[in-house]
Amino acid sequence: MPVGFGFDLHRLVPGRRFMLGGLEIPFDKGPLGHSDGDVLLHAVVDALLGAAGRGDIGRRFPDSDPRWKGVASDVFLESVMADLAPDWEVVNVDVTVLAEQPKIGPHADRIRERLAARLGTPAVNVKAKTMEGLGPVGAGEAVGCYAVAELRRRTLAHAGGSLA
Ligand code: MG
């Protein structure tokens, strides 16, 4: 079964909402971006596209396109899920958020449940790590996320077909 990998990183700046997995987390800075800068959803979208062999988030939703300016990244996930749905179902998704602050752990379960509902599988895992004070994430200048997704090709078996 195909596996895809996604990564995203955004600079943290004052005056932006800290959006992660579609939830707003109280913090005095937020990710700079053309969209809402949600690194978790961007990484998951890229992992899904990677597994399906369908390009990447930047090509689908270019930051030169005013349609995506300030948009909630749920829109990207919904669009990609709709594109994949006829051919693929999500087996599981695992993400690791990289953030020195704010603490992600207390929000991880809510993010996981929200993501699971949108991905159509309970097999979603959300983890978070600091960078031990190292690099731009460690300095609180950026937030990042890694994601892995596994897909399964839909078959006609449930409809009585023999396609495997
Ligand atoms: Mg991004």
PDB file of C-alpha atoms and ligand atoms in Angstrom:
ATOM      1  CA  MET A   1       0.000   0.000   0.000  1.00  0.00           C
ATOM      2  CA  PRO A   2       1.373   3.407  -0.910  1.00  0.00           C
ATOM      3  CA  VAL A   3       2.860   5.664   1.716  1.00  0.00           C
ATOM      4  CA  GLY A   4       3.389   9.396   1.390  1.00  0.00           C
ATOM      5  CA  PHE A   5       5.471  11.838   3.362  1.00  0.00           C
ATOM      6  CA  GLY A   6       4.787  15.499   4.011  1.00  0.00           C
ATOM      7  CA  PHE A   7       6.687  18.322   5.640  1.00  0.00           C
ATOM      8  CA  ASP A   8       5.908  21.961   6.243  1.00  0.00           C
ATOM      9  CA  LEU A   9       7.448  24.893   8.063  1.00  0.00           C
ATOM     10  CA  HIS A  10       6.143  28.423   8.616  1.00  0.00           C
ATOM     11  CA  ARG A  11       7.687  31.466  10.217  1.00  0.00           C
ATOM     12  CA  LEU A  12       5.961  32.607  13.436  1.00  0.00           C
ATOM     13  CA  VAL A  13       5.060  36.286  13.631  1.00  0.00           C
ATOM     14  CA  PRO A  14       2.935  38.496  15.892  1.00  0.00           C
ATOM     15  CA  GLY A  15      -0.548  39.379  14.746  1.00  0.00           C
ATOM     16  CA  ARG A  16      -1.420  35.984  13.260  1.00  0.00           C
ATOM     17  CA  ARG A  17      -3.714  33.330  14.714  1.00  0.00           C
ATOM     18  CA  PHE A  18      -1.926  30.100  15.632  1.00  0.00           C
ATOM     19  CA  MET A  19      -3.854  27.540  13.572  1.00  0.00           C
ATOM     20  CA  LEU A  20      -2.947  23.883  13.917  1.00  0.00           C
ATOM     21  CA  GLY A  21      -4.960  21.008  12.537  1.00  0.00           C
ATOM     22  CA  GLY A  22      -7.798  23.441  11.938  1.00  0.00           C
ATOM     23  CA  LEU A  23      -7.933  24.547  15.580  1.00  0.00           C
ATOM     24  CA  GLU A  24      -6.855  27.879  16.959  1.00  0.00           C
ATOM     25  CA  ILE A  25      -4.409  27.543  19.819  1.00  0.00           C
ATOM     26  CA  PRO A  26      -4.021  30.569  22.092  1.00  0.00           C
ATOM     27  CA  PHE A  27      -0.586  32.096  21.527  1.00  0.00           C
ATOM     28  CA  ASP A  28       0.920  35.533  20.943  1.00  0.00           C
ATOM     29  CA  LYS A  29       2.258  34.629  17.495  1.00  0.00           C
ATOM     30  CA  GLY A  30       1.028  32.647  14.538  1.00  0.00           C
ATOM     31  CA  PRO A  31       2.320  31.178  11.285  1.00  0.00           C
ATOM     32  CA  LEU A  32       2.962  33.622   8.468  1.00  0.00           C
ATOM     33  CA  GLY A  33       1.514  32.394   5.196  1.00  0.00           C
ATOM     34  CA  HIS A  34      -0.647  33.110   2.182  1.00  0.00           C
ATOM     35  CA  SER A  35      -3.299  30.834   3.709  1.00  0.00           C
ATOM     36  CA  ASP A  36      -3.745  30.453   7.464  1.00  0.00           C
ATOM     37  CA  GLY A  37      -0.321  28.772   7.600  1.00  0.00           C
ATOM     38  CA  ASP A  38      -1.560  25.584   9.262  1.00  0.00           C
ATOM     39  CA  VAL A  39       1.590  23.435   9.075  1.00  0.00           C
ATOM     40  CA  LEU A  40      -0.166  20.295  10.256  1.00  0.00           C
ATOM     41  CA  LEU A  41      -2.839  20.371   7.582  1.00  0.00           C
ATOM     42  CA  HIS A  42      -0.289  21.345   4.928  1.00  0.00           C
ATOM     43  CA  ALA A  43       1.968  18.435   5.868  1.00  0.00           C
ATOM     44  CA  VAL A  44      -0.970  16.013   5.901  1.00  0.00           C
ATOM     45  CA  VAL A  45      -2.167  17.229   2.494  1.00  0.00           C
ATOM     46  CA  ASP A  46       1.313  16.703   1.060  1.00  0.00           C
ATOM     47  CA  ALA A  47       1.530  13.236   2.605  1.00  0.00           C
ATOM     48  CA  LEU A  48      -1.832  12.284   1.051  1.00  0.00           C
ATOM     49  CA  LEU A  49      -0.840  13.678  -2.346  1.00  0.00           C
ATOM     50  CA  GLY A  50       2.500  11.921  -2.088  1.00  0.00           C
ATOM     51  CA  ALA A  51       0.925   8.552  -1.353  1.00  0.00           C
ATOM     52  CA  ALA A  52      -1.463   8.938  -4.280  1.00  0.00           C
ATOM     53  CA  GLY A  53       1.271  10.212  -6.589  1.00  0.00           C
ATOM     54  CA  ARG A  54      -0.672  13.401  -7.270  1.00  0.00           C
ATOM     55  CA  GLY A  55       1.832  16.203  -6.877  1.00  0.00           C
ATOM     56  CA  ASP A  56       2.009  18.636  -3.989  1.00  0.00           C
ATOM     57  CA  ILE A  57       0.130  21.349  -2.170  1.00  0.00           C
ATOM     58  CA  GLY A  58       2.147  24.172  -3.729  1.00  0.00           C
ATOM     59  CA  ARG A  59       1.182  23.208  -7.260  1.00  0.00           C
ATOM     60  CA  ARG A  60      -2.498  22.727  -6.395  1.00  0.00           C
ATOM     61  CA  PHE A  61      -2.913  25.817  -4.264  1.00  0.00           C
ATOM     62  CA  PRO A  62      -0.172  28.256  -5.337  1.00  0.00           C
ATOM     63  CA  ASP A  63       0.458  31.216  -3.062  1.00  0.00           C
ATOM     64  CA  SER A  64       0.299  33.439  -6.140  1.00  0.00           C
ATOM     65  CA  ASP A  65      -3.427  32.657  -6.420  1.00  0.00           C
ATOM     66  CA  PRO A  66      -5.629  35.201  -4.600  1.00  0.00           C
ATOM     67  CA  ARG A  67      -8.280  32.498  -4.112  1.00  0.00           C
ATOM     68  CA  TRP A  68      -6.143  30.971  -1.373  1.00  0.00           C
ATOM     69  CA  LYS A  69      -5.258  34.189   0.426  1.00  0.00           C
ATOM     70  CA  GLY A  70      -6.192  33.906   4.086  1.00  0.00           C
ATOM     71  CA  VAL A  71      -8.125  30.706   3.442  1.00  0.00           C
ATOM     72  CA  ALA A  72      -8.626  28.094   6.173  1.00  0.00           C
ATOM     73  CA  SER A  73      -6.427  25.129   5.290  1.00  0.00           C
ATOM     74  CA  ASP A  74      -9.392  22.817   5.840  1.00  0.00           C
ATOM     75  CA  VAL A  75     -10.289  23.871   2.302  1.00  0.00           C
ATOM     76  CA  PHE A  76      -7.083  22.281   0.995  1.00  0.00           C
ATOM     77  CA  LEU A  77      -7.696  19.064   2.904  1.00  0.00           C
ATOM     78  CA  GLU A  78     -11.327  18.854   1.795  1.00  0.00           C
ATOM     79  CA  SER A  79     -10.357  19.453  -1.833  1.00  0.00           C
ATOM     80  CA  VAL A  80      -7.673  16.774  -1.797  1.00  0.00           C
ATOM     81  CA  MET A  81      -9.865  14.263   0.043  1.00  0.00           C
ATOM     82  CA  ALA A  82     -12.596  14.809  -2.550  1.00  0.00           C
ATOM     83  CA  ASP A  83     -10.057  14.261  -5.321  1.00  0.00           C
ATOM     84  CA  LEU A  84      -8.726  11.046  -3.786  1.00  0.00           C
ATOM     85  CA  ALA A  85     -12.047   9.617  -2.584  1.00  0.00           C
ATOM     86  CA  PRO A  86     -13.066   7.790  -5.787  1.00  0.00           C
ATOM     87  CA  ASP A  87      -9.796   5.842  -5.849  1.00  0.00           C
ATOM     88  CA  TRP A  88      -8.308   5.848  -2.374  1.00  0.00           C
ATOM     89  CA  GLU A  89      -9.193   5.529   1.267  1.00  0.00           C
ATOM     90  CA  VAL A  90      -6.903   6.584   4.081  1.00  0.00           C
ATOM     91  CA  VAL A  91      -5.482   3.724   6.132  1.00  0.00           C
ATOM     92  CA  ASN A  92      -3.646   5.839   8.675  1.00  0.00           C
ATOM     93  CA  VAL A  93      -1.950   9.165   9.203  1.00  0.00           C
ATOM     94  CA  ASP A  94       0.787   9.968  11.691  1.00  0.00           C
ATOM     95  CA  VAL A  95       2.071  13.480  12.340  1.00  0.00           C
ATOM     96  CA  THR A  96       4.804  15.043  14.421  1.00  0.00           C
ATOM     97  CA  VAL A  97       4.504  18.766  15.120  1.00  0.00           C
ATOM     98  CA  LEU A  98       7.720  20.667  15.812  1.00  0.00           C
ATOM     99  CA  ALA A  99       7.119  23.631  18.108  1.00  0.00           C
ATOM    100  CA  GLU A 100       9.015  25.134  20.995  1.00  0.00           C
ATOM    101  CA  GLN A 101       5.897  27.061  22.028  1.00  0.00           C
ATOM    102  CA  PRO A 102       2.999  26.889  22.498  1.00  0.00           C
ATOM    103  CA  LYS A 103       2.699  23.466  24.099  1.00  0.00           C
ATOM    104  CA  ILE A 104       0.844  21.260  21.625  1.00  0.00           C
ATOM    105  CA  GLY A 105       0.327  18.239  23.868  1.00  0.00           C
ATOM    106  CA  PRO A 106      -2.803  19.541  25.611  1.00  0.00           C
ATOM    107  CA  HIS A 107      -4.467  20.055  22.207  1.00  0.00           C
ATOM    108  CA  ALA A 108      -3.280  16.868  20.512  1.00  0.00           C
ATOM    109  CA  ASP A 109      -6.363  14.778  21.257  1.00  0.00           C
ATOM    110  CA  ARG A 110      -8.770  17.377  19.928  1.00  0.00           C
ATOM    111  CA  ILE A 111      -6.670  17.824  16.792  1.00  0.00           C
ATOM    112  CA  ARG A 112      -6.512  14.051  16.348  1.00  0.00           C
ATOM    113  CA  GLU A 113     -10.268  13.628  16.614  1.00  0.00           C
ATOM    114  CA  ARG A 114     -10.918  16.492  14.217  1.00  0.00           C
ATOM    115  CA  LEU A 115      -8.470  15.113  11.696  1.00  0.00           C
ATOM    116  CA  ALA A 116      -9.799  11.562  12.020  1.00  0.00           C
ATOM    117  CA  ALA A 117     -13.301  12.767  11.157  1.00  0.00           C
ATOM    118  CA  ARG A 118     -12.036  14.500   8.023  1.00  0.00           C
ATOM    119  CA  LEU A 119      -9.801  11.643   6.917  1.00  0.00           C
ATOM    120  CA  GLY A 120     -12.476   9.003   7.464  1.00  0.00           C
ATOM    121  CA  THR A 121     -10.346   6.792   9.678  1.00  0.00           C
ATOM    122  CA  PRO A 122      -9.804   6.548  13.419  1.00  0.00           C
ATOM    123  CA  ALA A 123      -6.166   5.616  12.744  1.00  0.00           C
ATOM    124  CA  VAL A 124      -4.781   9.118  13.190  1.00  0.00           C
ATOM    125  CA  ASN A 125      -1.964   9.962  15.558  1.00  0.00           C
ATOM    126  CA  VAL A 126      -0.746  13.418  16.571  1.00  0.00           C
ATOM    127  CA  LYS A 127       2.563  13.889  18.360  1.00  0.00           C
ATOM    128  CA  ALA A 128       4.559  16.975  19.217  1.00  0.00           C
ATOM    129  CA  LYS A 129       8.174  17.687  19.985  1.00  0.00           C
ATOM    130  CA  THR A 130      10.259  20.705  20.848  1.00  0.00           C
ATOM    131  CA  MET A 131      13.624  21.204  19.182  1.00  0.00           C
ATOM    132  CA  GLU A 132      15.423  21.520  22.518  1.00  0.00           C
ATOM    133  CA  GLY A 133      16.009  25.198  21.870  1.00  0.00           C
ATOM    134  CA  LEU A 134      17.945  24.521  18.667  1.00  0.00           C
ATOM    135  CA  GLY A 135      17.481  26.108  15.261  1.00  0.00           C
ATOM    136  CA  PRO A 136      14.655  28.414  14.159  1.00  0.00           C
ATOM    137  CA  VAL A 137      11.948  26.185  15.668  1.00  0.00           C
ATOM    138  CA  GLY A 138      13.879  26.012  18.911  1.00  0.00           C
ATOM    139  CA  ALA A 139      14.208  29.799  18.947  1.00  0.00           C
ATOM    140  CA  GLY A 140      10.429  30.125  18.587  1.00  0.00           C
ATOM    141  CA  GLU A 141      10.774  31.660  15.133  1.00  0.00           C
ATOM    142  CA  ALA A 142       9.019  28.865  13.279  1.00  0.00           C
ATOM    143  CA  VAL A 143       6.626  25.945  13.615  1.00  0.00           C
ATOM    144  CA  GLY A 144       6.967  22.783  11.563  1.00  0.00           C
ATOM    145  CA  CYS A 145       5.294  19.460  10.985  1.00  0.00           C
ATOM    146  CA  TYR A 146       6.097  16.060   9.518  1.00  0.00           C
ATOM    147  CA  ALA A 147       3.334  13.736   8.346  1.00  0.00           C
ATOM    148  CA  VAL A 148       3.101  10.230   6.945  1.00  0.00           C
ATOM    149  CA  ALA A 149      -0.004   8.827   5.288  1.00  0.00           C
ATOM    150  CA  GLU A 150      -0.852   5.365   4.070  1.00  0.00           C
ATOM    151  CA  LEU A 151      -3.579   4.836   1.489  1.00  0.00           C
ATOM    152  CA  ARG A 152      -5.489   1.800   0.294  1.00  0.00           C
ATOM    153  CA  ARG A 153      -6.953   1.583  -3.189  1.00  0.00           C
ATOM    154  CA  ARG A 154     -10.706   1.215  -3.132  1.00  0.00           C
ATOM    155  CA  THR A 155     -11.933  -2.006  -4.621  1.00  0.00           C
ATOM    156  CA  LEU A 156     -15.280  -3.131  -5.964  1.00  0.00           C
ATOM    157  CA  ALA A 157     -15.246  -6.142  -3.630  1.00  0.00           C
ATOM    158  CA  HIS A 158     -17.967  -4.721  -1.430  1.00  0.00           C
ATOM    159  CA  ALA A 159     -20.136  -4.282  -4.535  1.00  0.00           C
ATOM    160  CA  GLY A 160     -19.649  -7.878  -5.596  1.00  0.00           C
ATOM    161  CA  GLY A 161     -16.786  -7.184  -7.981  1.00  0.00           C
ATOM    162  CA  SER A 162     -13.517  -9.063  -8.076  1.00  0.00           C
ATOM    163  CA  LEU A 163     -11.124  -6.151  -8.485  1.00  0.00           C
ATOM    164  CA  ALA A 164      -8.341  -6.559  -5.971  1.00  0.00           C
TER     165      ALA A 164
HETATM  166 MG    MG B   1       2.562  25.583   4.343  1.00  0.00          MG
END
